[in-house]
Amino acid sequence: MQTLYQPYDSPLHRLNPLSKLLVALPQMALMLVVSEPWTPLAFLALTSLILLTLGRVTLRRFLRLLAPLLLLVILFTAFYPFLVRQSLVEHTRLLWQWGPIMLYQGGLYLALVTGLRILALLASSLPFSLSSDSADFVRALVQQARLPYRIGYSTLAAFRFIPMLQSEMAVVQAAHRVRGVDSQPGWRGTLERLRRSAVPLLTTAIRQAERTALAMDARAFGALPQRSYFRRMRFSGWDWAYLLGFWALSAALLLALRHFGLLGPLHVLQIL
């Protein structure tokens, strides 16, 4: 399965995936309810600090990761002022009008706040996604979150079909090119390539699923309610330190923002 994860020896990589998830989820929930730009900026800075220090992500790679997110947010911010409900911003200054299309100062402000919220929300997932192996995450869910191992390992086995099918797709398309099968450009050609590749891919997927099922049966997968593990996932003192440290720092940030009047009211779906 293709993910952002890259193996590396850093303090963030050595943490339990569940501790990183428990840090990211409250942060994401907070970004859904804030109404001022300072809170997303503060947590964006905190996330960047975690990645650059604990994650040992280089500044160049961090900027490359952030670039597509920034582009998405800029595009969103450019169009959003025209989609805001007029009753929310009509009391602010009218900056531009072309027929029924009006641009209010309040609309620009809401677009900026919403763009920063989206950017902070997406960035909050990076410490988890960059440093957590999917197999370790499933192991932690099974061993510590009490997820039934039949569901956890079956899901992991299904995810591992994705790179196999991508590789098989490339082989099928290469075989078609060797045989001189012509392909039209554009969406018609794409649909034709998908139609020609569907049957070989389906055949490969069924054959691989049968092999995987036989291998799982041979290992008595699911025969017992409990199973032993070759690799044990543990919630160490460093995990608790990371978790409690982040929550304490987040609480301090929120109190500081509130003290200086920068927190603003918390709303759910305020601008829709």
Coordinates of C-alpha atoms in Angstrom, one line a residue:
M1 CA 0.0 0.0 0.0
Q2 CA 1.4 3.4 -1.0
T3 CA 1.4 5.8 1.9
L4 CA 3.4 8.8 3.0
Y5 CA 5.3 6.6 5.5
Q6 CA 9.1 6.3 5.1
P7 CA 11.1 4.2 7.5
Y8 CA 13.5 6.3 9.6
D9 CA 15.0 6.2 13.0
S10 CA 13.6 9.2 14.8
P11 CA 11.8 9.7 18.2
L12 CA 8.5 10.1 16.4
H13 CA 9.0 6.9 14.4
R14 CA 9.7 4.9 17.6
L15 CA 6.4 6.0 19.2
N16 CA 3.3 3.8 19.3
P17 CA 1.0 4.7 16.3
L18 CA -1.9 5.0 18.7
S19 CA -0.3 7.8 20.7
K20 CA 0.2 9.8 17.5
L21 CA -3.4 9.1 16.5
L22 CA -4.6 10.3 19.9
V23 CA -2.7 13.5 19.4
A24 CA -4.0 14.1 15.9
L25 CA -7.7 13.4 16.5
P26 CA -8.4 16.1 19.2
Q27 CA -6.4 18.6 17.1
M28 CA -8.6 17.8 14.0
A29 CA -11.7 18.2 16.1
L30 CA -10.6 21.6 17.4
M31 CA -9.9 22.8 13.8
L32 CA -13.6 22.1 13.0
V33 CA -14.9 24.5 15.6
V34 CA -12.5 27.5 15.7
S35 CA -13.5 30.8 14.2
E36 CA -10.3 32.9 14.3
P37 CA -7.1 32.5 12.2
W38 CA -4.8 32.5 15.2
T39 CA -5.6 29.1 16.5
P40 CA -4.9 27.3 13.2
L41 CA -1.7 29.2 12.9
A42 CA -0.6 28.3 16.4
F43 CA -1.3 24.6 15.9
L44 CA 0.2 24.6 12.4
A45 CA 3.4 26.0 14.0
L46 CA 3.3 23.3 16.7
T47 CA 2.8 20.5 14.1
S48 CA 5.7 21.9 12.1
L49 CA 7.9 22.0 15.2
I50 CA 7.1 18.3 15.9
L51 CA 7.9 17.2 12.4
L52 CA 11.2 19.1 12.1
T53 CA 12.5 18.1 15.6
L54 CA 10.9 14.8 16.8
G55 CA 10.3 13.5 13.2
R56 CA 13.6 14.8 11.9
V57 CA 12.0 15.7 8.6
T58 CA 14.2 18.0 6.6
L59 CA 13.0 21.4 5.8
R60 CA 13.1 20.7 2.1
R61 CA 10.9 17.6 2.4
F62 CA 8.5 19.4 4.7
L63 CA 8.0 22.2 2.2
R64 CA 7.5 19.6 -0.6
L65 CA 4.8 17.9 1.5
L66 CA 3.2 21.2 2.4
A67 CA 3.2 22.6 -1.2
P68 CA 0.2 20.6 -2.6
L69 CA -1.8 21.4 0.6
L70 CA -1.0 25.1 0.2
L71 CA -2.1 25.0 -3.4
L72 CA -5.3 23.3 -2.5
V73 CA -6.0 25.9 0.3
I74 CA -5.1 28.8 -2.0
L75 CA -7.5 27.6 -4.7
F76 CA -10.2 27.1 -2.0
T77 CA -9.6 30.6 -0.5
A78 CA -9.9 32.2 -4.0
F79 CA -13.3 30.8 -4.7
Y80 CA -14.8 30.6 -1.2
P81 CA -15.7 34.3 -0.7
F82 CA -18.2 34.0 -3.5
L83 CA -19.9 30.9 -1.9
V84 CA -20.3 32.4 1.6
R85 CA -23.9 33.0 2.6
Q86 CA -24.6 36.7 2.0
S87 CA -26.4 37.3 5.3
L88 CA -23.2 36.5 7.1
V89 CA -21.1 39.1 5.4
E90 CA -23.4 41.8 4.0
H91 CA -22.8 44.0 7.0
T92 CA -19.1 44.3 6.0
R93 CA -17.6 46.5 3.3
L94 CA -18.4 45.6 -0.4
L95 CA -15.1 45.4 -2.2
W96 CA -16.2 44.4 -5.7
Q97 CA -19.4 43.7 -7.6
W98 CA -20.1 42.4 -11.1
G99 CA -23.8 41.9 -11.6
P100 CA -25.2 39.5 -9.0
I101 CA -21.6 38.5 -8.0
M102 CA -20.4 40.4 -4.9
L103 CA -17.2 40.3 -2.9
Y104 CA -17.4 41.4 0.7
Q105 CA -14.6 42.0 3.1
G106 CA -16.1 39.6 5.5
G107 CA -16.2 36.9 2.8
L108 CA -12.4 37.3 2.3
Y109 CA -11.9 37.0 6.1
L110 CA -14.0 33.9 6.3
A111 CA -12.2 32.4 3.3
L112 CA -8.8 33.1 5.0
V113 CA -10.0 31.5 8.3
T114 CA -11.4 28.5 6.6
G115 CA -8.3 28.0 4.4
L116 CA -6.1 28.1 7.5
R117 CA -8.4 25.6 9.3
I118 CA -8.2 23.2 6.4
L119 CA -4.4 23.5 6.2
A120 CA -4.0 23.0 9.9
L121 CA -6.4 20.0 9.8
L122 CA -4.5 18.4 7.0
A123 CA -1.1 19.1 8.5
S124 CA -2.2 17.7 11.9
S125 CA -2.3 14.2 10.3
L126 CA 1.3 14.4 9.0
P127 CA 3.1 13.3 12.2
F128 CA 1.0 10.1 12.2
S129 CA 1.0 9.4 8.5
L130 CA 4.8 10.2 7.9
S131 CA 6.0 8.1 10.8
S132 CA 3.5 5.2 11.3
D133 CA 3.8 1.9 9.4
S134 CA 0.4 0.6 8.5
A135 CA 1.3 -2.9 9.8
D136 CA 2.4 -1.5 13.1
F137 CA -0.8 0.5 13.3
V138 CA -2.9 -2.6 12.8
R139 CA -0.8 -4.5 15.4
A140 CA -1.4 -1.6 17.9
L141 CA -5.2 -1.6 17.1
V142 CA -5.4 -5.4 17.7
Q143 CA -3.1 -5.7 20.7
Q144 CA -4.1 -2.5 22.6
A145 CA -7.3 -1.1 21.2
R146 CA -8.9 -4.6 21.4
L147 CA -9.8 -4.7 17.7
P148 CA -10.6 -8.4 16.8
Y149 CA -7.6 -9.8 15.1
R150 CA -9.7 -11.4 12.4
I151 CA -10.8 -7.9 11.2
G152 CA -7.4 -6.2 11.7
Y153 CA -5.3 -8.7 9.8
S154 CA -7.9 -9.4 7.1
T155 CA -8.0 -5.6 6.4
L156 CA -4.3 -5.4 6.3
A157 CA -4.1 -8.3 3.9
A158 CA -6.7 -6.6 1.7
F159 CA -4.7 -3.3 1.7
R160 CA -1.6 -5.2 0.5
F161 CA -3.5 -6.2 -2.7
I162 CA -3.3 -2.6 -3.9
P163 CA 0.4 -2.5 -4.9
M164 CA 0.1 -6.0 -6.3
L165 CA -2.8 -4.8 -8.6
Q166 CA -0.9 -1.7 -9.5
S167 CA 2.1 -3.8 -10.6
E168 CA -0.2 -6.2 -12.5
M169 CA -1.9 -3.2 -14.3
A170 CA 1.5 -2.0 -15.5
V171 CA 2.4 -5.5 -16.7
V172 CA -0.9 -5.8 -18.6
Q173 CA -0.5 -2.4 -20.2
A174 CA 3.1 -3.2 -21.2
A175 CA 1.9 -6.5 -22.8
H176 CA -0.7 -4.6 -24.8
R177 CA 1.9 -2.2 -26.1
V178 CA 4.2 -5.1 -27.1
R179 CA 1.4 -6.6 -29.1
G180 CA 0.8 -3.3 -30.8
V181 CA -2.6 -2.6 -29.4
D182 CA -3.4 1.0 -30.3
S183 CA -4.8 3.3 -27.6
Q184 CA -6.6 6.5 -28.3
P185 CA -5.7 9.6 -26.3
G186 CA -8.2 11.3 -23.9
W187 CA -10.9 9.8 -21.8
R188 CA -12.1 7.4 -24.5
G189 CA -8.6 5.9 -24.6
T190 CA -8.6 5.6 -20.8
L191 CA -11.9 3.9 -20.7
E192 CA -10.7 1.5 -23.4
R193 CA -7.5 0.7 -21.5
L194 CA -9.5 0.0 -18.3
R195 CA -11.9 -2.3 -20.2
R196 CA -9.1 -4.3 -21.7
S197 CA -7.3 -4.6 -18.3
A198 CA -10.4 -5.4 -16.2
V199 CA -10.5 -9.1 -17.0
P200 CA -6.8 -9.8 -16.4
L201 CA -6.8 -7.8 -13.2
L202 CA -10.0 -9.5 -11.9
T203 CA -8.4 -12.9 -12.7
T204 CA -5.2 -12.0 -10.8
A205 CA -7.2 -10.6 -7.8
I206 CA -9.2 -13.8 -7.5
R207 CA -6.1 -16.0 -7.8
Q208 CA -4.3 -13.9 -5.2
A209 CA -7.3 -14.0 -2.8
E210 CA -7.4 -17.7 -3.1
R211 CA -3.7 -18.1 -2.3
T212 CA -4.1 -15.7 0.7
A213 CA -7.1 -17.5 2.0
L214 CA -5.3 -20.9 1.8
A215 CA -2.2 -19.4 3.5
M216 CA -4.4 -18.1 6.3
D217 CA -6.2 -21.4 6.7
A218 CA -2.9 -23.3 6.8
R219 CA -1.8 -21.1 9.7
A220 CA -5.2 -21.7 11.5
F221 CA -6.1 -18.1 11.2
G222 CA -9.3 -17.4 13.2
A223 CA -9.4 -20.9 14.8
L224 CA -8.7 -19.6 18.3
P225 CA -10.2 -16.5 20.1
Q226 CA -6.6 -15.4 21.1
R227 CA -3.4 -15.6 19.3
S228 CA 0.3 -15.1 19.9
Y229 CA 2.3 -12.3 18.3
F230 CA 5.8 -12.2 16.9
R231 CA 6.0 -8.5 17.5
R232 CA 4.5 -6.9 20.6
M233 CA 3.4 -3.3 20.4
R234 CA 3.7 -1.4 23.7
F235 CA 2.6 1.9 25.1
S236 CA 5.9 3.1 26.7
G237 CA 6.7 6.0 29.0
W238 CA 7.7 8.0 25.9
D239 CA 4.3 7.5 24.4
W240 CA 2.7 8.9 27.6
A241 CA 5.2 11.8 27.7
Y242 CA 4.4 12.7 24.1
L243 CA 0.7 12.4 24.6
L244 CA 0.5 14.3 27.8
G245 CA 3.1 16.8 26.7
F246 CA 1.2 17.7 23.5
W247 CA -2.1 18.0 25.4
A248 CA -0.5 20.2 28.1
L249 CA 1.1 22.4 25.4
S250 CA -2.2 22.6 23.5
A251 CA -4.1 23.7 26.6
A252 CA -1.4 26.3 27.3
L253 CA -1.7 27.6 23.7
L254 CA -5.5 27.8 24.0
L255 CA -5.3 29.6 27.4
A256 CA -2.8 32.1 26.0
L257 CA -5.0 32.8 22.9
R258 CA -8.0 33.3 25.1
H259 CA -6.1 35.6 27.5
F260 CA -5.1 37.8 24.6
G261 CA -8.6 37.7 23.0
L262 CA -7.5 35.7 19.9
L263 CA -9.4 32.5 20.5
G264 CA -12.8 33.6 19.4
P265 CA -16.1 31.7 19.8
L266 CA -16.1 28.0 19.0
H267 CA -18.8 27.1 16.5
V268 CA -19.7 24.0 14.4
L269 CA -20.3 24.8 10.8
Q270 CA -20.5 28.5 11.5
I271 CA -20.0 29.7 8.0
L272 CA -22.3 27.4 6.1

